[in-house]
Coordinates of N, CA and C in Angstrom, one line a residue:
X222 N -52.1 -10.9 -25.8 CA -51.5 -9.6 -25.5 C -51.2 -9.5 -24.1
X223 N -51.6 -9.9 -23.1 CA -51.9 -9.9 -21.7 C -50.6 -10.8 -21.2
X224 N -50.5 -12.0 -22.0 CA -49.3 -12.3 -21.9 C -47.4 -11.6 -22.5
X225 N -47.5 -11.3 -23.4 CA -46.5 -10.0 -24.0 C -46.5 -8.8 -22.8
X226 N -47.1 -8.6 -22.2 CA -47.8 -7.7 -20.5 C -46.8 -8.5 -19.3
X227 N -47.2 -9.5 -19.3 CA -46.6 -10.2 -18.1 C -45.5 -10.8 -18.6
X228 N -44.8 -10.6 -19.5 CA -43.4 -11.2 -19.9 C -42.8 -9.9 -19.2
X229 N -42.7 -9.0 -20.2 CA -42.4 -7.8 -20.6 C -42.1 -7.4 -18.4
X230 N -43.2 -7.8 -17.7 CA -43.0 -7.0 -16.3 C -42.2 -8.0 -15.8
X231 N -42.3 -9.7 -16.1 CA -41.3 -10.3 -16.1 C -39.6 -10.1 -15.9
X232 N -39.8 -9.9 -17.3 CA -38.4 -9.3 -17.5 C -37.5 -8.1 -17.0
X233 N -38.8 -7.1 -17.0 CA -37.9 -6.1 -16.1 C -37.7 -6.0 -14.8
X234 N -38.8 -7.1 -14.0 CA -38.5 -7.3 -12.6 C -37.3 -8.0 -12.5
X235 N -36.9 -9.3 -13.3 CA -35.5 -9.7 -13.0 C -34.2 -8.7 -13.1
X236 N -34.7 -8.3 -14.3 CA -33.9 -6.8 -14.8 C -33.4 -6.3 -13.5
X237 N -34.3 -5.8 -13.2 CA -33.9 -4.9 -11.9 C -33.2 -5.9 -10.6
X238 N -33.7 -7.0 -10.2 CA -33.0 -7.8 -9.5 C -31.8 -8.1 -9.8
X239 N -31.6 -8.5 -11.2 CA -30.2 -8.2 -11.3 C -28.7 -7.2 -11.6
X240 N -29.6 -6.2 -11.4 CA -29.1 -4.9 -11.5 C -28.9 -4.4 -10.0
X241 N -30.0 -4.8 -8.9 CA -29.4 -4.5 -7.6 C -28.5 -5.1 -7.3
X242 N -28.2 -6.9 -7.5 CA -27.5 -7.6 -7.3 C -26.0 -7.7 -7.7
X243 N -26.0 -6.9 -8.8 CA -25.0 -6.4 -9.4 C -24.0 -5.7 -8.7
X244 N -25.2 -4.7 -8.3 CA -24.7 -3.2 -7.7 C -23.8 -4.3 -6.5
X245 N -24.7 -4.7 -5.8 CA -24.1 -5.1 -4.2 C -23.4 -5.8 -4.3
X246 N -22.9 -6.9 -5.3 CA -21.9 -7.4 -5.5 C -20.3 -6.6 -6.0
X247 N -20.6 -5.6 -6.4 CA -19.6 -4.4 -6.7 C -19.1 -4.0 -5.4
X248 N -20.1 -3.4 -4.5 CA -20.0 -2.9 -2.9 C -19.3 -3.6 -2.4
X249 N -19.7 -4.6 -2.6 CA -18.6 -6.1 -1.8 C -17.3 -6.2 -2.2
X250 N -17.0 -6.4 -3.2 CA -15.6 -6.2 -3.9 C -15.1 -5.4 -3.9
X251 N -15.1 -4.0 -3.8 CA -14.9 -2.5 -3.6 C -14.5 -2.7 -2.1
X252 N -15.4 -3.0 -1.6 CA -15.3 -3.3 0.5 C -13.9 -4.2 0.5
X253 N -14.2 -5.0 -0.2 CA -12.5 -6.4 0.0 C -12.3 -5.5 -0.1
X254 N -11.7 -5.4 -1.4 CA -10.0 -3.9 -1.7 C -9.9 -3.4 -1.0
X255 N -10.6 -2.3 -0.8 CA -10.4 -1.4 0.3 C -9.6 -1.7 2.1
X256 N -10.7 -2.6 2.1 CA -9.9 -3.2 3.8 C -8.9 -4.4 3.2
X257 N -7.9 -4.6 2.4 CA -7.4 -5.5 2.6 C -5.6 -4.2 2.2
X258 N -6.1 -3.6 0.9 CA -5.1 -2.3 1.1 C -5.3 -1.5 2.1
X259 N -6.3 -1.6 2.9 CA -5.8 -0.4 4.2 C -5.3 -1.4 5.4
X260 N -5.3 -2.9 5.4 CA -4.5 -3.7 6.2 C -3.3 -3.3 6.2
X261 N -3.1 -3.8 4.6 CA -1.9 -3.6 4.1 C -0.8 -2.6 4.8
X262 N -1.7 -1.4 4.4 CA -1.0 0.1 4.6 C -0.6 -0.1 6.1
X263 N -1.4 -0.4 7.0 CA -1.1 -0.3 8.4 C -0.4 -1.2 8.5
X264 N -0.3 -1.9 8.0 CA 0.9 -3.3 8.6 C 2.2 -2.8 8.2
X265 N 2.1 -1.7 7.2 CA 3.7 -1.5 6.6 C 4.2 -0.3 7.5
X266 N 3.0 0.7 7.9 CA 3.3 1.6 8.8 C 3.8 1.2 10.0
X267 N 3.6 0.3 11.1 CA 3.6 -0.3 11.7 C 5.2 -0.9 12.4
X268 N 5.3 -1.9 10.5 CA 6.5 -2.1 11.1 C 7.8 -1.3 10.3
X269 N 7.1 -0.2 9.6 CA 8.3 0.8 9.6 C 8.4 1.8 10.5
X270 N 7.7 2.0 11.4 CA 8.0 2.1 12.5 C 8.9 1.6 13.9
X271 N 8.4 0.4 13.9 CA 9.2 -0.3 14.5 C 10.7 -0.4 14.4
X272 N 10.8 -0.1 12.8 CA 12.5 -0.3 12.0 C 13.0 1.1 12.4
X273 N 12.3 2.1 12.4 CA 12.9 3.0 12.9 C 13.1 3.6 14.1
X274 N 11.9 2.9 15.4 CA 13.0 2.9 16.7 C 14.2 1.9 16.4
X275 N 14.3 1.0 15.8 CA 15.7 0.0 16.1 C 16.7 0.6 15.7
X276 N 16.5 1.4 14.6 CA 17.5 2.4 13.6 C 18.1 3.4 14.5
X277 N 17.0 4.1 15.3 CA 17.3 5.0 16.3 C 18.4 4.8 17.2
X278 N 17.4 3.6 17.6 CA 18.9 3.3 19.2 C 19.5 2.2 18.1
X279 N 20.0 1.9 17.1 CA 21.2 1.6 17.2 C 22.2 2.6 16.2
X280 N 21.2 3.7 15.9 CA 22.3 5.2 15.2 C 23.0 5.6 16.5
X281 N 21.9 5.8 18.2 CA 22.7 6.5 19.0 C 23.8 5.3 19.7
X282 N 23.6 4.0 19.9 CA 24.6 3.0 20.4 C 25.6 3.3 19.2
X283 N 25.7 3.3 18.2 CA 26.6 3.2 17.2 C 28.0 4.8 17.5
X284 N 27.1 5.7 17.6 CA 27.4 7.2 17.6 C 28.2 7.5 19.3
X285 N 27.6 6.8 20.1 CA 28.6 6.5 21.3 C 29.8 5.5 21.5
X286 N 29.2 4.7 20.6 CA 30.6 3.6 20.3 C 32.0 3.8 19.5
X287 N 31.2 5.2 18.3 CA 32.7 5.9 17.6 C 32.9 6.8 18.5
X288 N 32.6 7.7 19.5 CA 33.1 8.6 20.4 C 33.8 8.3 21.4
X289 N 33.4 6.8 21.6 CA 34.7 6.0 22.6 C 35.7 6.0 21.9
X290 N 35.5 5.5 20.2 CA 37.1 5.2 19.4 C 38.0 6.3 19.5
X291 N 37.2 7.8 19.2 CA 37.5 8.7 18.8 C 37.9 9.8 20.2
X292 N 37.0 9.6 20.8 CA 37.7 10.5 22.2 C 37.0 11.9 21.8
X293 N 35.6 11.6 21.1 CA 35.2 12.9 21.0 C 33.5 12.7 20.5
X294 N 32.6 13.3 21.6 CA 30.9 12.9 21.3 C 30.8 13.4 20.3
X295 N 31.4 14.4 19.7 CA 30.8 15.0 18.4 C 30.9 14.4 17.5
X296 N 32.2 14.2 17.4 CA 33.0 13.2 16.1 C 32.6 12.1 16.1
X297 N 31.8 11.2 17.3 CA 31.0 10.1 16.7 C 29.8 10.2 15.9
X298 N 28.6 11.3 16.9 CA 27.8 11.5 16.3 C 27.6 12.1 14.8
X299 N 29.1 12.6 15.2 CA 29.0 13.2 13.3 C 29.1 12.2 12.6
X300 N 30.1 11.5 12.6 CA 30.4 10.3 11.7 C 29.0 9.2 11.3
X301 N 28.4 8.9 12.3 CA 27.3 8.7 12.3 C 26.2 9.3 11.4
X302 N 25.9 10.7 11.6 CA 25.3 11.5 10.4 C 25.9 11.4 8.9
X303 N 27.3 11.6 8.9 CA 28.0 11.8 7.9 C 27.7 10.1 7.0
X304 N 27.2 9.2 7.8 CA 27.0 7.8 7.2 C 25.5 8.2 6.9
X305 N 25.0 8.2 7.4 CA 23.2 8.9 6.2 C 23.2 9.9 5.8
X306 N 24.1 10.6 5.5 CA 24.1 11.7 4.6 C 24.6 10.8 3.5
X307 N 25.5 9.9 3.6 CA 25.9 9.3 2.4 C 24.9 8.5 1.8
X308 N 24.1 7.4 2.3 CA 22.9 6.5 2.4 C 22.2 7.2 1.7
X309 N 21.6 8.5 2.3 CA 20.3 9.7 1.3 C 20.6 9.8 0.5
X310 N 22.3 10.3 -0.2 CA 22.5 10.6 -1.3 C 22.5 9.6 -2.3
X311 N 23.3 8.5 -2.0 CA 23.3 7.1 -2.7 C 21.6 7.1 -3.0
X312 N 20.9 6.8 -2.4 CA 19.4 6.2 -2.5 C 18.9 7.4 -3.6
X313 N 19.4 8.9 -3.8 CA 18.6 9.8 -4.0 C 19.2 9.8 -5.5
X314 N 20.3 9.2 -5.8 CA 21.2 9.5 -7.1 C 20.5 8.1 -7.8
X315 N 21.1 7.6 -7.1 CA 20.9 5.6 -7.8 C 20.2 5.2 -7.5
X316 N 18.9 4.9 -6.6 CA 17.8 4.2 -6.7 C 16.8 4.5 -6.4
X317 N 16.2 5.7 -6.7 CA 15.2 6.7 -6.5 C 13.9 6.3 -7.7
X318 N 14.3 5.3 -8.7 CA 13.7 5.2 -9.9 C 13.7 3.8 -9.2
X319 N 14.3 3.2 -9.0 CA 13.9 1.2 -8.8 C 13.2 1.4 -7.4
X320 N 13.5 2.2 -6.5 CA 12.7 2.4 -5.3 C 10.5 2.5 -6.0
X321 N 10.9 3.9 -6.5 CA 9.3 4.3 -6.6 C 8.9 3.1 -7.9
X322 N 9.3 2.6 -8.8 CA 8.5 1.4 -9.3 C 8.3 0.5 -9.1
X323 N 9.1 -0.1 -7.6 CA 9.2 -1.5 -6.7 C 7.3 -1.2 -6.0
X324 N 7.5 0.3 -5.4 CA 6.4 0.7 -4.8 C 4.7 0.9 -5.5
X325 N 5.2 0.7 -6.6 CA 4.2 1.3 -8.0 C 3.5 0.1 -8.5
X326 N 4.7 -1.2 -8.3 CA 4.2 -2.1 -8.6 C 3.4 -2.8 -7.4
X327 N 4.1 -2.8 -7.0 CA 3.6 -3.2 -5.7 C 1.8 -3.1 -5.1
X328 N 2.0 -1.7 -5.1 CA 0.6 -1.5 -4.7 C -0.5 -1.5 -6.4
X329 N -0.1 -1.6 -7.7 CA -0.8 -2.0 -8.4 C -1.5 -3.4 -8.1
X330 N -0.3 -4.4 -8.4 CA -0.5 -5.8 -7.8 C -1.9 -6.0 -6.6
X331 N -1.3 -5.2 -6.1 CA -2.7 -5.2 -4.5 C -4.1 -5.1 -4.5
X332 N -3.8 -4.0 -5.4 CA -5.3 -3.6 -6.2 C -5.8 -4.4 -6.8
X333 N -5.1 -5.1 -7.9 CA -5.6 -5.7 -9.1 C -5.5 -7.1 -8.6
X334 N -5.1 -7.3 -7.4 CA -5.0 -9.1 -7.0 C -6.0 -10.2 -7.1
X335 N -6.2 -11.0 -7.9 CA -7.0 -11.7 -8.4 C -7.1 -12.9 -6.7
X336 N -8.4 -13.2 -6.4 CA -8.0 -14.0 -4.7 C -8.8 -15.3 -5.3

């Protein structure tokens, strides 16, 4: 009987060791994910940032370059606008749906990435 006693505490001491070990091995894997999608995220922030100073100065080099054609700062800068106003709309009509699933998948993928 004494032995049925020390199995029995046996058993549920590994029990339990492997139930902590469990746990912390979760913590761990949970920890990857986490810092490798928040790499991620900053690295995209980062250099969409950077695409958007380039974007900047070369909307306003662009927007000074039609005002020389044109002989008029407005009418460059407009034309300039008048070119992403068309870009937003294109993007917002025709690829608003392949945009957000490219994104969907994307960051699924990230999550679920087998390493």
């Amino acid at each position: 009987m004494k032995e049925e006693a020390n199995y029995f505490q046996e058993t549920r001491q590994k029990l339990n060791e492997y139930i902590q070990r469990r746990i912390l091995l979760l913590k761990l894997q949970a920890a990857d994910k986490v810092s490798h999608v928040a790499s991620t995220i900053i690295t995209a922030i980062i250099i969409t940032i950077l695409v958007l100073f380039v974007l900047i100065f070369a909307s306003i080099a662009a927007a000074y370059w039609l005002a020389t054609l044109t002989g008029s700062l407005a009418t460059g800068f407009g034309l300039v606008a008048l070119f992403y106003l068309l870009v937003f709309l294109f993007v917002i009509f025709f690829l608003r749906k392949i945009i957000r699933n490219s994104f969907v998948d994307k960051f699924v993928k990230l999550i679920y990435k087998k390493d």
